[in-house]
């Protein structure tokens, strides 16, 4: 199994930072600004601790993923960058050229996270007025062109949404970047089956995840699967749940109401499934063993966290792995410190069980070699 961390390009905090599907822009900006210096600390720590990559989000609520990761590639050696981007906001030929350049100049460290876009109001900010199902159809055309170009083919294509003639790349990467794709709606499945290397789901309870994976397997039996979760892990379960309680105390009823009102307008089926886990209510947030839905009260997108001792979190990871999940994309508040808790607590436990090993090779320990201090943050 592989583990990825997350780059908080909307800012970071010891409280839950808003962002993602339907969350009002600027509703919960971080105290730690997403400077190159701070993000560099996170990626260096993630690389050293044993994460193979770092997801960088896309949207009107955060910094641009391509530019940010290009700046951070030079401060890392092994870490890959899972760059989220939206088909339809740029031409497929330009996107293929950008991917090829990044892949070659970074030494093969690009991964592509395709975000079709579940919010029409946000898409319209970028000049995209297609309805949701048409956006999925366009994504299929887009990825077909991009994959052909990255294989070195010359492409002439005229579809319902995209048209290129004689498109080609002057330089093709030795290895095309893997494509990660998520979507819970009926229109998403065939696009994932045709074009994705890894299908992503948000952190639903295991039984619901199993159903979703079975759906995708019925369309593409050899698909690889990943899951997107937050994590709060400590030496003891009591310490972990105390941290979850502290995060919840920092959330006002007004903030919950404002964010939930925005998320209720979301067209995303995945977001609807996240909302169904908690219903906008503080009660009943533990939706499965060690799975807490509190993050989703004030954050769009991934809204659940694994909470518990290092051993308990490792148990839950193995439970998801038994369903077929091979890649875990994680995050926490604040991201630098929570990466250390996971990297120095859960990863060694998984290594001890023989189900994970450090990507840098045998004998490498997930132990602190990067300064832990971070940028000072005001206590709240």
Tab-separated table of C-alpha atoms in Angstrom:
chain	number	residue	atom	x	y	z
A	1	UNK	CA	0.000	0.000	0.000
A	2	UNK	CA	1.059	3.583	-0.669
A	3	UNK	CA	0.417	6.726	1.354
A	4	UNK	CA	0.101	10.299	0.102
A	5	UNK	CA	-0.148	13.499	2.114
A	6	UNK	CA	-1.942	16.766	1.253
A	7	UNK	CA	-0.753	20.298	0.529
A	8	UNK	CA	-2.926	22.933	2.281
A	9	UNK	CA	-2.779	25.558	-0.452
A	10	UNK	CA	-5.715	27.383	1.125
A	11	UNK	CA	-3.727	27.891	4.324
A	12	UNK	CA	-3.318	25.735	7.418
A	13	UNK	CA	-4.453	25.907	11.021
A	14	UNK	CA	-4.865	24.015	14.271
A	15	UNK	CA	-8.588	24.297	13.549
A	16	UNK	CA	-10.475	22.849	10.592
A	17	UNK	CA	-9.853	24.928	7.474
A	18	UNK	CA	-12.692	25.227	4.972
A	19	UNK	CA	-12.393	24.622	1.262
A	20	UNK	CA	-13.525	22.209	-1.403
A	21	UNK	CA	-16.938	21.463	-2.882
A	22	UNK	CA	-19.433	24.220	-2.293
A	23	UNK	CA	-17.565	25.824	0.615
A	24	UNK	CA	-17.860	29.622	0.459
A	25	UNK	CA	-14.572	31.141	-0.719
A	26	UNK	CA	-12.706	32.663	2.206
A	27	UNK	CA	-15.082	31.102	4.741
A	28	UNK	CA	-12.369	29.581	6.897
A	29	UNK	CA	-8.927	30.603	5.735
A	30	UNK	CA	-5.922	29.275	7.560
A	31	UNK	CA	-3.706	31.026	10.075
A	32	UNK	CA	-0.585	29.556	8.500
A	33	UNK	CA	-0.451	31.060	5.053
A	34	UNK	CA	0.429	28.730	2.144
A	35	UNK	CA	3.880	30.185	1.577
A	36	UNK	CA	6.540	28.317	-0.334
A	37	UNK	CA	8.558	28.137	2.901
A	38	UNK	CA	5.776	26.446	4.875
A	39	UNK	CA	4.686	24.124	2.070
A	40	UNK	CA	8.345	23.187	1.608
A	41	UNK	CA	8.469	22.058	5.231
A	42	UNK	CA	5.458	19.843	4.636
A	43	UNK	CA	6.745	18.174	1.468
A	44	UNK	CA	10.213	17.583	2.910
A	45	UNK	CA	8.669	16.035	6.018
A	46	UNK	CA	6.286	13.904	3.960
A	47	UNK	CA	9.112	12.627	1.778
A	48	UNK	CA	11.302	11.735	4.732
A	49	UNK	CA	8.510	10.071	6.695
A	50	UNK	CA	7.595	7.684	3.873
A	51	UNK	CA	4.752	9.244	1.899
A	52	UNK	CA	5.071	8.623	-1.830
A	53	UNK	CA	3.165	11.694	-2.984
A	54	UNK	CA	1.260	14.834	-2.070
A	55	UNK	CA	-2.180	15.776	-3.359
A	56	UNK	CA	-2.538	19.429	-4.336
A	57	UNK	CA	-6.146	20.631	-4.681
A	58	UNK	CA	-7.730	22.771	-7.364
A	59	UNK	CA	-10.477	25.371	-7.210
A	60	UNK	CA	-11.254	29.033	-6.731
A	61	UNK	CA	-10.634	28.651	-2.988
A	62	UNK	CA	-6.922	27.744	-3.140
A	63	UNK	CA	-3.633	28.536	-4.883
A	64	UNK	CA	-3.018	27.110	-8.350
A	65	UNK	CA	-1.862	23.495	-8.152
A	66	UNK	CA	0.451	23.477	-11.187
A	67	UNK	CA	2.413	26.560	-10.178
A	68	UNK	CA	2.651	25.573	-6.525
A	69	UNK	CA	3.943	22.068	-7.154
A	70	UNK	CA	6.417	23.257	-9.789
A	71	UNK	CA	7.951	25.482	-7.114
A	72	UNK	CA	8.081	22.626	-4.599
A	73	UNK	CA	9.553	19.982	-6.896
A	74	UNK	CA	13.013	21.495	-6.495
A	75	UNK	CA	13.033	21.076	-2.690
A	76	UNK	CA	12.267	17.340	-2.857
A	77	UNK	CA	13.943	14.368	-4.489
A	78	UNK	CA	11.551	11.412	-4.414
A	79	UNK	CA	8.108	12.777	-3.523
A	80	UNK	CA	5.536	12.747	-6.320
A	81	UNK	CA	2.956	15.478	-6.804
A	82	UNK	CA	-0.671	14.509	-7.365
A	83	UNK	CA	-1.789	17.645	-9.199
A	84	UNK	CA	-5.535	18.232	-9.317
A	85	UNK	CA	-6.812	19.943	-12.453
A	86	UNK	CA	-10.082	20.464	-14.303
A	87	UNK	CA	-10.568	19.325	-17.907
A	88	UNK	CA	-12.272	21.943	-19.983
A	89	UNK	CA	-10.511	24.904	-18.421
A	90	UNK	CA	-7.544	24.467	-20.749
A	91	UNK	CA	-7.006	22.726	-24.059
A	92	UNK	CA	-6.125	19.024	-23.930
A	93	UNK	CA	-3.015	19.634	-26.018
A	94	UNK	CA	-1.741	22.286	-23.626
A	95	UNK	CA	-2.557	20.067	-20.643
A	96	UNK	CA	-0.612	17.191	-22.213
A	97	UNK	CA	2.319	19.513	-22.891
A	98	UNK	CA	2.277	20.764	-19.272
A	99	UNK	CA	2.132	17.190	-17.980
A	100	UNK	CA	4.955	16.111	-20.256
A	101	UNK	CA	7.157	19.012	-19.190
A	102	UNK	CA	6.477	18.447	-15.482
A	103	UNK	CA	7.087	14.699	-15.799
A	104	UNK	CA	10.397	15.091	-17.618
A	105	UNK	CA	11.811	17.992	-15.607
A	106	UNK	CA	10.809	16.486	-12.250
A	107	UNK	CA	12.261	13.090	-13.017
A	108	UNK	CA	8.936	11.306	-13.385
A	109	UNK	CA	7.239	12.694	-10.259
A	110	UNK	CA	3.881	13.834	-11.650
A	111	UNK	CA	0.516	12.200	-10.960
A	112	UNK	CA	-2.711	13.670	-12.364
A	113	UNK	CA	-5.892	14.032	-10.318
A	114	UNK	CA	-8.747	14.731	-12.719
A	115	UNK	CA	-11.543	16.838	-11.195
A	116	UNK	CA	-14.537	17.078	-13.510
A	117	UNK	CA	-16.159	19.736	-11.316
A	118	UNK	CA	-19.300	19.196	-9.261
A	119	UNK	CA	-20.349	22.806	-8.771
A	120	UNK	CA	-21.796	24.711	-11.736
A	121	UNK	CA	-21.518	28.059	-9.943
A	122	UNK	CA	-17.768	27.579	-9.504
A	123	UNK	CA	-17.297	26.313	-13.056
A	124	UNK	CA	-19.023	29.438	-14.343
A	125	UNK	CA	-16.399	31.559	-12.578
A	126	UNK	CA	-13.925	30.016	-15.012
A	127	UNK	CA	-16.179	30.517	-18.018
A	128	UNK	CA	-17.481	26.939	-18.123
A	129	UNK	CA	-21.261	26.748	-18.536
A	130	UNK	CA	-21.739	23.049	-19.342
A	131	UNK	CA	-24.160	21.072	-17.142
A	132	UNK	CA	-22.732	18.291	-14.984
A	133	UNK	CA	-23.323	15.236	-17.208
A	134	UNK	CA	-21.915	17.093	-20.199
A	135	UNK	CA	-18.816	17.916	-18.136
A	136	UNK	CA	-18.244	14.188	-17.631
A	137	UNK	CA	-18.672	13.566	-21.364
A	138	UNK	CA	-16.149	16.328	-22.085
A	139	UNK	CA	-13.765	14.824	-19.526
A	140	UNK	CA	-13.867	11.536	-21.410
A	141	UNK	CA	-12.997	13.274	-24.679
A	142	UNK	CA	-10.291	15.317	-22.961
A	143	UNK	CA	-8.587	12.325	-21.358
A	144	UNK	CA	-8.735	10.340	-24.567
A	145	UNK	CA	-6.821	13.104	-26.358
A	146	UNK	CA	-4.338	13.620	-23.515
A	147	UNK	CA	-3.509	9.932	-23.159
A	148	UNK	CA	-2.980	9.582	-26.913
A	149	UNK	CA	-0.668	12.595	-26.975
A	150	UNK	CA	1.363	11.292	-24.034
A	151	UNK	CA	1.853	8.038	-25.950
A	152	UNK	CA	3.448	10.051	-28.753
A	153	UNK	CA	0.526	9.826	-31.158
A	154	UNK	CA	-0.636	12.554	-33.530
A	155	UNK	CA	-4.281	13.269	-32.764
A	156	UNK	CA	-7.088	14.571	-34.875
A	157	UNK	CA	-10.381	14.397	-33.032
A	158	UNK	CA	-13.771	16.035	-33.316
A	159	UNK	CA	-16.228	15.229	-30.556
A	160	UNK	CA	-19.308	16.783	-29.056
A	161	UNK	CA	-17.192	19.135	-26.917
A	162	UNK	CA	-13.569	19.109	-28.103
A	163	UNK	CA	-11.882	19.415	-31.474
A	164	UNK	CA	-8.156	19.177	-32.220
A	165	UNK	CA	-6.408	18.719	-35.540
A	166	UNK	CA	-2.931	17.284	-36.027
A	167	UNK	CA	-2.114	17.679	-32.315
A	168	UNK	CA	1.212	16.259	-31.149
A	169	UNK	CA	3.911	16.737	-28.545
A	170	UNK	CA	7.475	17.584	-29.533
A	171	UNK	CA	8.729	15.704	-26.457
A	172	UNK	CA	7.032	12.748	-24.801
A	173	UNK	CA	7.830	11.592	-21.249
A	174	UNK	CA	9.426	8.187	-20.812
A	175	UNK	CA	6.533	7.219	-18.526
A	176	UNK	CA	3.143	8.928	-18.747
A	177	UNK	CA	1.818	10.176	-15.397
A	178	UNK	CA	-0.848	7.995	-13.806
A	179	UNK	CA	-4.384	9.383	-13.870
A	180	UNK	CA	-6.427	9.460	-10.656
A	181	UNK	CA	-10.163	9.990	-10.981
A	182	UNK	CA	-13.082	10.190	-8.556
A	183	UNK	CA	-16.810	10.450	-9.058
A	184	UNK	CA	-19.849	8.819	-7.479
A	185	UNK	CA	-22.496	9.729	-10.041
A	186	UNK	CA	-23.710	7.386	-12.766
A	187	UNK	CA	-21.943	9.448	-15.437
A	188	UNK	CA	-18.579	9.144	-13.680
A	189	UNK	CA	-18.224	5.368	-13.794
A	190	UNK	CA	-17.686	4.855	-17.542
A	191	UNK	CA	-15.198	7.741	-17.697
A	192	UNK	CA	-13.199	6.210	-14.845
A	193	UNK	CA	-13.310	2.778	-16.465
A	194	UNK	CA	-12.104	4.092	-19.819
A	195	UNK	CA	-9.350	6.454	-18.699
A	196	UNK	CA	-8.288	6.196	-15.028
A	197	UNK	CA	-5.400	4.272	-13.551
A	198	UNK	CA	-6.637	4.812	-9.977
A	199	UNK	CA	-10.243	5.347	-8.909
A	200	UNK	CA	-10.599	7.525	-5.803
A	201	UNK	CA	-13.352	7.520	-3.207
A	202	UNK	CA	-13.871	9.711	-0.177
A	203	UNK	CA	-13.752	8.088	3.259
A	204	UNK	CA	-17.142	6.478	3.636
A	205	UNK	CA	-17.765	3.559	6.029
A	206	UNK	CA	-16.233	0.307	4.752
A	207	UNK	CA	-19.542	-1.250	3.687
A	208	UNK	CA	-20.345	1.747	1.472
A	209	UNK	CA	-16.825	1.806	0.066
A	210	UNK	CA	-17.119	-1.882	-0.791
A	211	UNK	CA	-20.308	-1.216	-2.777
A	212	UNK	CA	-18.675	1.589	-4.725
A	213	UNK	CA	-15.601	-0.499	-5.526
A	214	UNK	CA	-17.810	-3.354	-6.719
A	215	UNK	CA	-19.565	-0.894	-9.061
A	216	UNK	CA	-16.286	0.228	-10.618
A	217	UNK	CA	-14.959	-3.340	-10.835
A	218	UNK	CA	-18.067	-4.273	-12.817
A	219	UNK	CA	-16.932	-1.696	-15.387
A	220	UNK	CA	-13.170	-2.252	-15.121
A	221	UNK	CA	-12.008	-5.394	-13.257
A	222	UNK	CA	-8.336	-4.397	-13.054
A	223	UNK	CA	-8.852	-0.902	-11.620
A	224	UNK	CA	-6.566	0.262	-8.812
A	225	UNK	CA	-8.305	2.022	-5.887
A	226	UNK	CA	-7.474	4.857	-3.519
A	227	UNK	CA	-9.258	6.605	-0.644
A	228	UNK	CA	-9.160	10.212	0.598
A	229	UNK	CA	-9.301	10.675	4.389
A	230	UNK	CA	-8.239	12.990	7.169
A	231	UNK	CA	-6.453	11.463	10.140
A	232	UNK	CA	-6.082	12.162	13.872
A	233	UNK	CA	-3.754	9.601	15.392
A	234	UNK	CA	-2.074	9.684	18.809
A	235	UNK	CA	-0.268	7.370	21.220
A	236	UNK	CA	-3.605	6.562	22.873
A	237	UNK	CA	-7.204	6.576	21.678
A	238	UNK	CA	-8.113	8.995	24.471
A	239	UNK	CA	-5.603	11.544	23.207
A	240	UNK	CA	-6.857	11.215	19.626
A	241	UNK	CA	-10.521	11.668	20.527
A	242	UNK	CA	-9.628	14.589	22.787
A	243	UNK	CA	-8.097	16.262	19.738
A	244	UNK	CA	-11.238	15.561	17.684
A	245	UNK	CA	-13.321	17.083	20.482
A	246	UNK	CA	-11.063	20.140	20.530
A	247	UNK	CA	-11.505	20.614	16.783
A	248	UNK	CA	-15.266	20.357	17.179
A	249	UNK	CA	-15.320	22.922	19.983
A	250	UNK	CA	-13.631	25.372	17.627
A	251	UNK	CA	-16.556	25.165	15.193
A	252	UNK	CA	-19.440	27.570	15.764
A	253	UNK	CA	-23.061	26.826	14.952
A	254	UNK	CA	-23.003	29.837	12.618
A	255	UNK	CA	-20.060	28.390	10.683
A	256	UNK	CA	-21.760	25.018	10.382
A	257	UNK	CA	-24.967	26.604	9.114
A	258	UNK	CA	-23.162	28.743	6.556
A	259	UNK	CA	-21.057	25.914	5.163
A	260	UNK	CA	-23.908	23.397	5.142
A	261	UNK	CA	-26.100	25.863	3.249
A	262	UNK	CA	-23.434	26.102	0.567
A	263	UNK	CA	-22.840	22.355	0.427
A	264	UNK	CA	-26.565	21.652	0.151
A	265	UNK	CA	-26.486	23.303	-3.275
A	266	UNK	CA	-23.748	20.988	-4.476
A	267	UNK	CA	-24.382	18.917	-7.599
A	268	UNK	CA	-21.748	16.377	-6.515
A	269	UNK	CA	-23.085	12.913	-5.680
A	270	UNK	CA	-19.972	12.280	-3.610
A	271	UNK	CA	-20.633	15.441	-1.619
A	272	UNK	CA	-24.229	14.370	-1.030
A	273	UNK	CA	-22.958	11.062	0.355
A	274	UNK	CA	-20.608	12.943	2.671
A	275	UNK	CA	-23.477	15.125	3.921
A	276	UNK	CA	-25.648	12.078	4.562
A	277	UNK	CA	-23.084	10.806	7.060
A	278	UNK	CA	-23.698	13.645	9.523
A	279	UNK	CA	-26.745	15.574	8.317
A	280	UNK	CA	-25.211	18.861	9.466
A	281	UNK	CA	-25.582	17.749	13.079
A	282	UNK	CA	-22.936	17.489	15.807
A	283	UNK	CA	-24.545	14.328	17.169
A	284	UNK	CA	-23.727	10.888	15.792
A	285	UNK	CA	-20.477	11.889	14.123
A	286	UNK	CA	-18.841	8.479	14.650
A	287	UNK	CA	-20.186	6.730	11.555
A	288	UNK	CA	-18.074	3.558	11.761
A	289	UNK	CA	-15.355	2.307	14.113
A	290	UNK	CA	-12.714	5.077	14.331
A	291	UNK	CA	-14.376	6.993	11.455
A	292	UNK	CA	-15.428	10.533	12.441
A	293	UNK	CA	-17.524	12.791	10.200
A	294	UNK	CA	-16.851	16.036	12.081
A	295	UNK	CA	-14.569	17.530	9.443
A	296	UNK	CA	-17.434	17.591	6.960
A	297	UNK	CA	-19.436	19.985	9.123
A	298	UNK	CA	-17.329	22.914	7.905
A	299	UNK	CA	-15.363	21.560	4.950
A	300	UNK	CA	-16.479	20.483	1.517
A	301	UNK	CA	-15.127	17.393	-0.167
A	302	UNK	CA	-13.448	14.799	2.024
A	303	UNK	CA	-15.261	15.114	5.346
A	304	UNK	CA	-14.244	12.113	7.443
A	305	UNK	CA	-11.211	11.326	9.577
A	306	UNK	CA	-9.701	8.180	10.993
A	307	UNK	CA	-9.416	8.843	14.739
A	308	UNK	CA	-7.712	6.634	17.294
A	309	UNK	CA	-4.485	5.222	18.585
A	310	UNK	CA	-1.767	4.349	16.105
A	311	UNK	CA	-2.733	0.692	16.404
A	312	UNK	CA	-6.437	1.416	15.844
A	313	UNK	CA	-5.782	3.599	12.807
A	314	UNK	CA	-3.513	0.884	11.409
A	315	UNK	CA	-6.355	-1.616	11.941
A	316	UNK	CA	-8.773	0.559	9.980
A	317	UNK	CA	-6.257	1.020	7.167
A	318	UNK	CA	-5.879	-2.734	6.907
A	319	UNK	CA	-9.677	-3.044	6.854
A	320	UNK	CA	-9.901	-0.704	3.854
A	321	UNK	CA	-6.951	-2.463	2.234
A	322	UNK	CA	-8.818	-5.767	2.509
A	323	UNK	CA	-11.560	-4.217	0.357
A	324	UNK	CA	-9.015	-3.416	-2.361
A	325	UNK	CA	-7.810	0.068	-1.390
A	326	UNK	CA	-4.127	0.348	-2.282
A	327	UNK	CA	-3.519	4.090	-1.998
A	328	UNK	CA	-4.377	6.296	0.983
A	329	UNK	CA	-4.443	10.085	0.518
A	330	UNK	CA	-4.402	11.657	3.966
A	331	UNK	CA	-4.389	15.062	5.645
A	332	UNK	CA	-4.735	16.652	9.075
A	333	UNK	CA	-4.772	19.895	11.047
A	334	UNK	CA	-2.178	21.304	11.012
A	335	UNK	CA	-0.703	19.303	8.174
A	336	UNK	CA	2.926	19.455	9.230
A	337	UNK	CA	2.381	18.166	12.755
A	338	UNK	CA	-0.262	15.591	11.820
A	339	UNK	CA	2.065	14.174	9.163
A	340	UNK	CA	4.570	13.462	11.928
A	341	UNK	CA	1.989	11.800	14.171
A	342	UNK	CA	1.010	9.468	11.334
A	343	UNK	CA	4.507	8.991	9.963
A	344	UNK	CA	6.082	8.258	13.332
A	345	UNK	CA	3.152	6.308	14.782
A	346	UNK	CA	1.054	4.483	12.188
A	347	UNK	CA	3.626	3.820	9.471
A	348	UNK	CA	6.061	2.051	11.838
A	349	UNK	CA	3.134	-0.028	13.124
A	350	UNK	CA	2.213	-1.048	9.575
A	351	UNK	CA	5.878	-1.821	8.880
A	352	UNK	CA	5.999	-3.992	12.008
A	353	UNK	CA	2.975	-5.903	10.681
A	354	UNK	CA	4.752	-6.453	7.379
A	355	UNK	CA	2.156	-4.664	5.215
A	356	UNK	CA	4.132	-1.476	4.450
A	357	UNK	CA	7.720	-0.477	3.892
A	358	UNK	CA	9.399	2.854	3.384
A	359	UNK	CA	9.539	3.741	-0.340
A	360	UNK	CA	13.189	4.776	0.008
A	361	UNK	CA	14.116	1.168	0.743
A	362	UNK	CA	14.536	-1.390	3.476
A	363	UNK	CA	15.983	-0.228	6.745
A	364	UNK	CA	14.738	3.347	6.419
A	365	UNK	CA	12.857	4.393	9.523
A	366	UNK	CA	9.966	6.848	9.664
A	367	UNK	CA	11.578	8.938	12.353
A	368	UNK	CA	12.049	12.654	12.733
A	369	UNK	CA	14.950	14.084	10.742
A	370	UNK	CA	13.272	17.281	9.596
A	371	UNK	CA	12.771	20.116	12.104
A	372	UNK	CA	9.313	19.812	13.667
A	373	UNK	CA	8.950	23.451	14.699
A	374	UNK	CA	7.017	24.853	11.754
A	375	UNK	CA	5.739	28.389	11.395
A	376	UNK	CA	4.433	29.755	14.701
A	377	UNK	CA	0.679	29.706	14.954
A	378	UNK	CA	-1.496	31.710	17.307
A	379	UNK	CA	-3.162	29.674	20.043
A	380	UNK	CA	-6.951	29.841	19.917
